[in-house]
mmCIF file of C-alpha atoms and ligand atoms in Angstrom:
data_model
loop_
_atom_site.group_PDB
_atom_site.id
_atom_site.type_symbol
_atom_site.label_atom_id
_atom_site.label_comp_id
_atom_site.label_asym_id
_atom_site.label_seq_id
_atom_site.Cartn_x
_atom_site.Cartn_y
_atom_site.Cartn_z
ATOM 1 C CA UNK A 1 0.000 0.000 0.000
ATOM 2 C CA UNK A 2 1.510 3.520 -1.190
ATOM 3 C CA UNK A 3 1.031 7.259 0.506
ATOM 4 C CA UNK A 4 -1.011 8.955 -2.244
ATOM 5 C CA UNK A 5 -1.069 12.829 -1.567
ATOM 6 C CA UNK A 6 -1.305 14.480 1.778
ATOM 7 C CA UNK A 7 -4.861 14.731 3.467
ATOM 8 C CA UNK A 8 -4.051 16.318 6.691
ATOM 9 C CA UNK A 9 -1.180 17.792 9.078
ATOM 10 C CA UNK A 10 -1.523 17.266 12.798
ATOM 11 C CA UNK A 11 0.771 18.619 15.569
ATOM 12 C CA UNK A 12 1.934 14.837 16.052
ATOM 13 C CA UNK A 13 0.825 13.194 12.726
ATOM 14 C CA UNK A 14 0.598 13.597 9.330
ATOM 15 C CA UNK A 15 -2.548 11.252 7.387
ATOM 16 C CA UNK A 16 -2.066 10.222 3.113
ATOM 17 C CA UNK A 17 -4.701 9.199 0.587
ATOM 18 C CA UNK A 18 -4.213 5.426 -0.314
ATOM 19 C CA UNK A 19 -5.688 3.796 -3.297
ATOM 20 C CA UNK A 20 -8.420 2.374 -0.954
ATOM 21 C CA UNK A 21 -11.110 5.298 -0.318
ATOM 22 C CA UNK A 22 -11.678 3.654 3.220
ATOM 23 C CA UNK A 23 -8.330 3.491 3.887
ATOM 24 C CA UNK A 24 -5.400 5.771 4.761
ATOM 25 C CA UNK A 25 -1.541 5.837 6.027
ATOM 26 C CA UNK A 26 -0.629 7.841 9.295
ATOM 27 C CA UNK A 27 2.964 8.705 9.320
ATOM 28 C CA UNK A 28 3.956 9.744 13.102
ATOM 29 C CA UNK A 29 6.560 12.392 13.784
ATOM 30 C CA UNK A 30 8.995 13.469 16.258
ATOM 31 C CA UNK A 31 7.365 17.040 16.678
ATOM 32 C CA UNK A 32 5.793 17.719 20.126
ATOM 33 C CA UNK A 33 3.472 20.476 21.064
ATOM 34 C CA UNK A 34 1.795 21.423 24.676
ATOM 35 C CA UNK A 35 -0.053 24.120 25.688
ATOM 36 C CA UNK A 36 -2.668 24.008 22.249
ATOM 37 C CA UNK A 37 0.735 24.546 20.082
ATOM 38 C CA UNK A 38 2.541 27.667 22.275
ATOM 39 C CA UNK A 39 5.362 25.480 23.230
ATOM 40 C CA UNK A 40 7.214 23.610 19.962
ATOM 41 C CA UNK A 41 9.845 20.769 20.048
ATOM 42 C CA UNK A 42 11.420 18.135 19.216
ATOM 43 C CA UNK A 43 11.353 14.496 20.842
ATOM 44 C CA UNK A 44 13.819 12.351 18.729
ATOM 45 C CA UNK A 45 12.122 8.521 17.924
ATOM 46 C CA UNK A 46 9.217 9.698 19.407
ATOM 47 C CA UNK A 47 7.278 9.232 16.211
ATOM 48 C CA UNK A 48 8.391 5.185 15.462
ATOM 49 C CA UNK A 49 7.839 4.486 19.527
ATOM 50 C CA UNK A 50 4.292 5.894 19.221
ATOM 51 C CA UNK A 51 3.882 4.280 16.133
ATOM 52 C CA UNK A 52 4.398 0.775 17.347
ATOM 53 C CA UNK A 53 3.433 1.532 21.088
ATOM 54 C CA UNK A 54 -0.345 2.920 19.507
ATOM 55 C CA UNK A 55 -0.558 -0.729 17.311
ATOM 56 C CA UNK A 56 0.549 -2.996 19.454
ATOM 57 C CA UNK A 57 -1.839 -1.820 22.419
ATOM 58 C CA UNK A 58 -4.866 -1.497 19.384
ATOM 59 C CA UNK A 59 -3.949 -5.099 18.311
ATOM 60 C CA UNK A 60 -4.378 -6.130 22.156
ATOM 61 C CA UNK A 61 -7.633 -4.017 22.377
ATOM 62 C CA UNK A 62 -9.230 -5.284 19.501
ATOM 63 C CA UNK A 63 -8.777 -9.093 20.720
ATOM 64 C CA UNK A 64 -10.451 -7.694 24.434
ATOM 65 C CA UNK A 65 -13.272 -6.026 22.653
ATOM 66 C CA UNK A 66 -12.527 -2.335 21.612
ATOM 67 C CA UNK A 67 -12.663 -1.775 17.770
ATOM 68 C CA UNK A 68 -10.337 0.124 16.619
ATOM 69 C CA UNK A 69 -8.931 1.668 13.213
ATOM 70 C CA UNK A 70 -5.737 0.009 12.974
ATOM 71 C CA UNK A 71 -5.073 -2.277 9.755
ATOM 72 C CA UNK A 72 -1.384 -2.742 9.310
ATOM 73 C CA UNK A 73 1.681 -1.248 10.005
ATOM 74 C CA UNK A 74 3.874 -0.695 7.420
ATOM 75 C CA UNK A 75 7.106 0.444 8.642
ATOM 76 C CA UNK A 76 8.529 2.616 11.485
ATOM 77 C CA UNK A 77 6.656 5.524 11.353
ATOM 78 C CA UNK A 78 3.399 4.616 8.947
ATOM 79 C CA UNK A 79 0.615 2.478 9.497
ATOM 80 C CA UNK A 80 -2.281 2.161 7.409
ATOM 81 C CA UNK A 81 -5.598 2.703 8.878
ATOM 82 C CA UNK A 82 -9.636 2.869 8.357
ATOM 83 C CA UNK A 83 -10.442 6.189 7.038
ATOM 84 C CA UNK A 84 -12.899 7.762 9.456
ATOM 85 C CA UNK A 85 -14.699 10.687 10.648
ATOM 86 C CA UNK A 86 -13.315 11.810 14.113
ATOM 87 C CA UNK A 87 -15.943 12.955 16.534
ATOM 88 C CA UNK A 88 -14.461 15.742 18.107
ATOM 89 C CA UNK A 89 -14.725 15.282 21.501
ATOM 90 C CA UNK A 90 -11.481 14.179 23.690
ATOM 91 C CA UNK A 91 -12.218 12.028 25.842
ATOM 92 C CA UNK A 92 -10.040 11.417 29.297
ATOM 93 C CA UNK A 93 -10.190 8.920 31.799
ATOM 94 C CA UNK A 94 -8.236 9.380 35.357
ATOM 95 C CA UNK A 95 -7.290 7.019 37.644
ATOM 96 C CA UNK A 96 -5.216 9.503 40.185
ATOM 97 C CA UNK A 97 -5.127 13.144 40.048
ATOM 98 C CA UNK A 98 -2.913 14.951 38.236
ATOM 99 C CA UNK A 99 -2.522 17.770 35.545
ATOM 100 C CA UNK A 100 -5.699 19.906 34.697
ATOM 101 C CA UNK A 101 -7.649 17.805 37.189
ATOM 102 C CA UNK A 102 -5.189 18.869 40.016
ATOM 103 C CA UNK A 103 -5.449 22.137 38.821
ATOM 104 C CA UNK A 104 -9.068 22.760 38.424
ATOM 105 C CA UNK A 105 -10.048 21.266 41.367
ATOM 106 C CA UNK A 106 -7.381 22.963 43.968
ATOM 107 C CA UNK A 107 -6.108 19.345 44.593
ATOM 108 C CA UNK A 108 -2.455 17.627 44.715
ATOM 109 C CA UNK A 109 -1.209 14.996 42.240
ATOM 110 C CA UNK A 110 -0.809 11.738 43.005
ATOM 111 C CA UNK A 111 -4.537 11.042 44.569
ATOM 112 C CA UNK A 112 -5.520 7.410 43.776
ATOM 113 C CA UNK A 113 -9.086 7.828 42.668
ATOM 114 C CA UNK A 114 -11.795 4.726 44.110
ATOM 115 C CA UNK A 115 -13.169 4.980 40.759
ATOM 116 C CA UNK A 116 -11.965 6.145 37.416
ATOM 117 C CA UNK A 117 -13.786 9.567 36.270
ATOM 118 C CA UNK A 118 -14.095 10.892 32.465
ATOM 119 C CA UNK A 119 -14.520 13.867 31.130
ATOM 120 C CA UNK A 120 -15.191 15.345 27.480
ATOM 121 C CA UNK A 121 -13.489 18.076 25.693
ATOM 122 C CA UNK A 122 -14.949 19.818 22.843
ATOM 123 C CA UNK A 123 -11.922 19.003 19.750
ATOM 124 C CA UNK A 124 -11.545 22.345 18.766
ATOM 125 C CA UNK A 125 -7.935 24.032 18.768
ATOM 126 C CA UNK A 126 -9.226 27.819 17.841
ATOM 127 C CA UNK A 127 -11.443 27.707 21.044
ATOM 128 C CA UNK A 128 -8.469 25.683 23.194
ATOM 129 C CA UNK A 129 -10.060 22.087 23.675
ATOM 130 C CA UNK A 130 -13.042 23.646 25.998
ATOM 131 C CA UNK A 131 -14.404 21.044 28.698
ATOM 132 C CA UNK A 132 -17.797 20.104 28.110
ATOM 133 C CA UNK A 133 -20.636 17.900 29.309
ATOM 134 C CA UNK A 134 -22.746 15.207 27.111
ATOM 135 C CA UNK A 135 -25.822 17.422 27.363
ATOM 136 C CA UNK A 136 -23.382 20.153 25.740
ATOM 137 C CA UNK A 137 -22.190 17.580 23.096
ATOM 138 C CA UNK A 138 -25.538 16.617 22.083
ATOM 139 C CA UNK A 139 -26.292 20.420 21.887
ATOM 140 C CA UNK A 140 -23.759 21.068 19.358
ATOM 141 C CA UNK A 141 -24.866 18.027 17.736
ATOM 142 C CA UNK A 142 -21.386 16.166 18.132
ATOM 143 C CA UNK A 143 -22.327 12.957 18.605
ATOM 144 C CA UNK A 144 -25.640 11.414 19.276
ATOM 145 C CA UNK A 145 -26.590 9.538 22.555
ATOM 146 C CA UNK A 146 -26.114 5.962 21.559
ATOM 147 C CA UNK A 147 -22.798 7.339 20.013
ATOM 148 C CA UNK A 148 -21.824 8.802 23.456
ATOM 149 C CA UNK A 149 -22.885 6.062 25.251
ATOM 150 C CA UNK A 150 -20.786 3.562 23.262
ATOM 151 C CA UNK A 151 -17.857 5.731 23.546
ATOM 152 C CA UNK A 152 -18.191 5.547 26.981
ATOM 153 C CA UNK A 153 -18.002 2.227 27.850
ATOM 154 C CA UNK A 154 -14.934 1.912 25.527
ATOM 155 C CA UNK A 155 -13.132 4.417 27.180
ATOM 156 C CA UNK A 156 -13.408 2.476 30.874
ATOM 157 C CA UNK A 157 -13.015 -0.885 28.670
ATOM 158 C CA UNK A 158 -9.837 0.569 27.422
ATOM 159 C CA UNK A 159 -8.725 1.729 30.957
ATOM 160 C CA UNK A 160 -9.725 -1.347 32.289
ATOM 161 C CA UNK A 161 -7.241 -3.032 29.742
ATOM 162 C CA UNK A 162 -4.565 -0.316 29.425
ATOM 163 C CA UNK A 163 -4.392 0.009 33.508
ATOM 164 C CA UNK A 164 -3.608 -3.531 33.812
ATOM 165 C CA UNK A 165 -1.396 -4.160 31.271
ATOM 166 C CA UNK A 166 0.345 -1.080 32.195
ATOM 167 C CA UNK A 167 0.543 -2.597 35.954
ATOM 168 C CA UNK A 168 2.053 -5.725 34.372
ATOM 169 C CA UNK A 169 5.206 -3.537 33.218
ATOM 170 C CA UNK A 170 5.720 -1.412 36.574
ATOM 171 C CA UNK A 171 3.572 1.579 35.441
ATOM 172 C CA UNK A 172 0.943 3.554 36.913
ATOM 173 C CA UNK A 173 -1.770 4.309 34.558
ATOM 174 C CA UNK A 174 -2.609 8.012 35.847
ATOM 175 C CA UNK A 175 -5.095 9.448 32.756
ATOM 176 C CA UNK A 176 -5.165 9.364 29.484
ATOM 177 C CA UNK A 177 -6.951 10.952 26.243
ATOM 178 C CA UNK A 178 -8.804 9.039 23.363
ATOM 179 C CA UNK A 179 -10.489 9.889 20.381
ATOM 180 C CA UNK A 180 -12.884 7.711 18.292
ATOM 181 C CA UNK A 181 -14.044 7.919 14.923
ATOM 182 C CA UNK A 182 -16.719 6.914 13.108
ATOM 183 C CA UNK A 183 -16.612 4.521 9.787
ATOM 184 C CA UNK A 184 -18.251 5.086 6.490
ATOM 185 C CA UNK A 185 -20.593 2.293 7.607
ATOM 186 C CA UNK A 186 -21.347 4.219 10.809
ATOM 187 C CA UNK A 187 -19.262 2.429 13.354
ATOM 188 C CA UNK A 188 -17.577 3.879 16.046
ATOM 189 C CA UNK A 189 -13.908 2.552 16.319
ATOM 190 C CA UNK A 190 -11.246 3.568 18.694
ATOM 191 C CA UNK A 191 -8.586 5.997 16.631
ATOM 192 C CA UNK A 192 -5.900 8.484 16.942
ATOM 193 C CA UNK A 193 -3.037 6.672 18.972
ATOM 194 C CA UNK A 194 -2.223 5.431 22.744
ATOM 195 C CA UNK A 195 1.179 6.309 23.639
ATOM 196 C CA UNK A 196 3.073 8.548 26.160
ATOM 197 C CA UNK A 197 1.724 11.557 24.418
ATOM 198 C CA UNK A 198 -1.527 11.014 25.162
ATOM 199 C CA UNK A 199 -1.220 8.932 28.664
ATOM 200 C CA UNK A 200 0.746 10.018 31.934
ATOM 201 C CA UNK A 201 2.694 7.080 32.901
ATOM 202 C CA UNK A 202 4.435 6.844 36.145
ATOM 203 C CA UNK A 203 6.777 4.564 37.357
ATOM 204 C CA UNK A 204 4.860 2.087 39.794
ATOM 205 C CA UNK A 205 8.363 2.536 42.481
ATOM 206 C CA UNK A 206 10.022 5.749 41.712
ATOM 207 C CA UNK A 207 6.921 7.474 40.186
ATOM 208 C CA UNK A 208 9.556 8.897 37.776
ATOM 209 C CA UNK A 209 7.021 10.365 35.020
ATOM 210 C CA UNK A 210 7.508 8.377 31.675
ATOM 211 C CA UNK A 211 5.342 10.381 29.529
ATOM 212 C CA UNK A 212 5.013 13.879 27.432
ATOM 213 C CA UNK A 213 4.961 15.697 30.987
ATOM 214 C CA UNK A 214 9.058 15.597 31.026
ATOM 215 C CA UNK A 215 8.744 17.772 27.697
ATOM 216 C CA UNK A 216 5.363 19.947 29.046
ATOM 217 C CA UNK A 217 7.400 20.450 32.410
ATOM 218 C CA UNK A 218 10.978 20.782 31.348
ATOM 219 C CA UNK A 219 12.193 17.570 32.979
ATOM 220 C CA UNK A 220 14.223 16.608 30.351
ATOM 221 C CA UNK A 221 15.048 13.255 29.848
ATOM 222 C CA UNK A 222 11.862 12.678 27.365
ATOM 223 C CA UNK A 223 13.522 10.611 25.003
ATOM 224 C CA UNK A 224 14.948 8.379 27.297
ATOM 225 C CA UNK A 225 11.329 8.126 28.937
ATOM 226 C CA UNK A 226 9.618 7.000 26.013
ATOM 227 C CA UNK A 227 12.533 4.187 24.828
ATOM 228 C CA UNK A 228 11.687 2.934 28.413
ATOM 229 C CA UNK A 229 8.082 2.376 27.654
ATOM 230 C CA UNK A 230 8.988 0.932 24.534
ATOM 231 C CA UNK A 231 11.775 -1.450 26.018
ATOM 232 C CA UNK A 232 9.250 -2.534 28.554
ATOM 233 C CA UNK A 233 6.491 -2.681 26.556
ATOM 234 C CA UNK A 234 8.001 -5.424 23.549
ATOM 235 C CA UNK A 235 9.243 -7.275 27.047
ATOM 236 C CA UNK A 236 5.548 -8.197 28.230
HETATM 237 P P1 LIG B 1 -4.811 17.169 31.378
HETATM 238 O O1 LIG B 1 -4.587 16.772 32.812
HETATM 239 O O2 LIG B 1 -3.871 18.228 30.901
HETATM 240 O O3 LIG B 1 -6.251 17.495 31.126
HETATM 241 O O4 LIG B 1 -4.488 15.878 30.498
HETATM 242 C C1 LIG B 1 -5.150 14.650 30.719
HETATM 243 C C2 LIG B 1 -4.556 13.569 29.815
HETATM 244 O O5 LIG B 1 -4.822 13.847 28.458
HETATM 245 C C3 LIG B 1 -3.028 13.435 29.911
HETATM 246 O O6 LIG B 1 -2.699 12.057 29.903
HETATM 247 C C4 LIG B 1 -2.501 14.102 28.684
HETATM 248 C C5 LIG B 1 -3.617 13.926 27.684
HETATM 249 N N1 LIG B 1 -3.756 15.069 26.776
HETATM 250 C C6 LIG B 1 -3.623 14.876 25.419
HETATM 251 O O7 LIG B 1 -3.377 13.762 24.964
HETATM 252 N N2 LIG B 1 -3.783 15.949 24.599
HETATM 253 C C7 LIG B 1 -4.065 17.193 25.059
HETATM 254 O O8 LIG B 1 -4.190 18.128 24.253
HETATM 255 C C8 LIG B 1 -4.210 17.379 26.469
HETATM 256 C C9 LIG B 1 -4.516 18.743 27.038
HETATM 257 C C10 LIG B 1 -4.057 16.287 27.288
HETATM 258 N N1 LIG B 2 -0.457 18.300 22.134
HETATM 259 C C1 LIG B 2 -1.304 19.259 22.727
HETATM 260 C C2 LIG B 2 -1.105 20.663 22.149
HETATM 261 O O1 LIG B 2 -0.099 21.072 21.634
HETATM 262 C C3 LIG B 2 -1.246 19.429 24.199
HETATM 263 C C4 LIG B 2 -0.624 18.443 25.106
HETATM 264 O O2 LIG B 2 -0.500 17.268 24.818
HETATM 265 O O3 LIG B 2 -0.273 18.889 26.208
HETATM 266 O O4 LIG B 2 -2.011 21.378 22.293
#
């Protein structure tokens, strides 16, 4: 399968044309952005460890359950998948408080939650991501209710996975974002990637971060962070 020309340009990904109208190649770079795009960098491999860390969890996800998009990878950095329509709403699911949760609420990091929460951004980068509600999303008309429903439970079926796996490699699955996408035959499927962009990842001992907060923060270290995700993650 061959990149035809260039459909779209993320801050993390780039996504082709392929021969196939229901299919198309997302090419992962090294770029990093926080902070809706103010702050611009660099994360070198970053793009061929999210690459395979994002397929290899989808491949897992799809065997517990989860649909996804994912079809085949085809090298490092670009993997074909099904051409859908993102519904633009992030969706995040916390286990232990931390980042605009800790934030918002006055509270410190690190608070192991009895029960996951989840929340719903509106996907919108001119307006900053705003938080919203699933009355709100229905308002705007951005997904219907069986669509938010579903979405749902296959964000806590993908934490329920992802936090156990994750436990099985000396990690603490603190929150991450998803974002689903809907199929020319109408189904939703997970899409966009899993990987230490998109999920904070602390160290189950040290609680050393291992995610995009070294770069957000300053930490340094990133790159290293992310190879040990990766090392641990072909190791399970
Ligand atoms: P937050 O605490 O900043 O709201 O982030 C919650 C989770 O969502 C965290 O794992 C990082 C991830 N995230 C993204 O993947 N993209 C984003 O644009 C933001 C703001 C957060
Ligand atoms: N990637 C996002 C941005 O640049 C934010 C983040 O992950 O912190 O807006």
């Amino acid at each position: 399968m061959e990149k035809r020309e260039q459909l779209y340009e993320g801050k993390a990904k780039k996504v082709y044309a392929t021969d196939d109208p229901n299919l198309v190649i997302v090419s992962y770079k090294d770029d990093a952005t926080a902070f809706n795009g103010l702050k611009k960098g660099t994360i070198t491999g970053k793009g061929a460890i999210n690459n395979k860390m994002t397929n290899h969890l989808m491949r897992k996800l799809a065997q517990s359950g989860v649909p996804t998009h994912f079809v085949e990878q085809l090298s490092d950095r670009d993997t074909v998948v099904k051409k859908v329509s993102i519904v633009p709403l992030e969706v995040i699911v916390r286990n232990i408080s931390a980042g605009s949760f800790a934030k918002h609420y006055g509270v410190e990091e690190g608070i192991v939650f009895d029960a996951p929460t989840i929340e719903f951004s509106y996907k919108n980068d001119d307006l900053g991501d705003p938080l919203l509600n699933e009355y709100h999303a229905l308002a705007l008309k951005l997904a219907t209710r069986e669509e938010i429903d579903l979405i749902k439970k296959y964000a806590f079926a993908v934490n329920d996975f992802l936090k156990s796996f994750m436990k099985g490699i000396g990690i603490d699955l603190v929150d991450f974002k998803l974002e689903f996408g809907k199929t020319s035959d109408g189904a939703i499927v997970l899409a966009d990637e899993i990987s230490p962009d998109t999920c904070r990842l602390w160290d189950e001992k040290t609680h050393e971060k291992l995610d995009k907060d070294r770069f957000r923060r300053d930490l340094g270290g990133a790159e290293e962070a992310y190879e040990e995700v990766m090392r641990r993650l072909m190791g399970d």
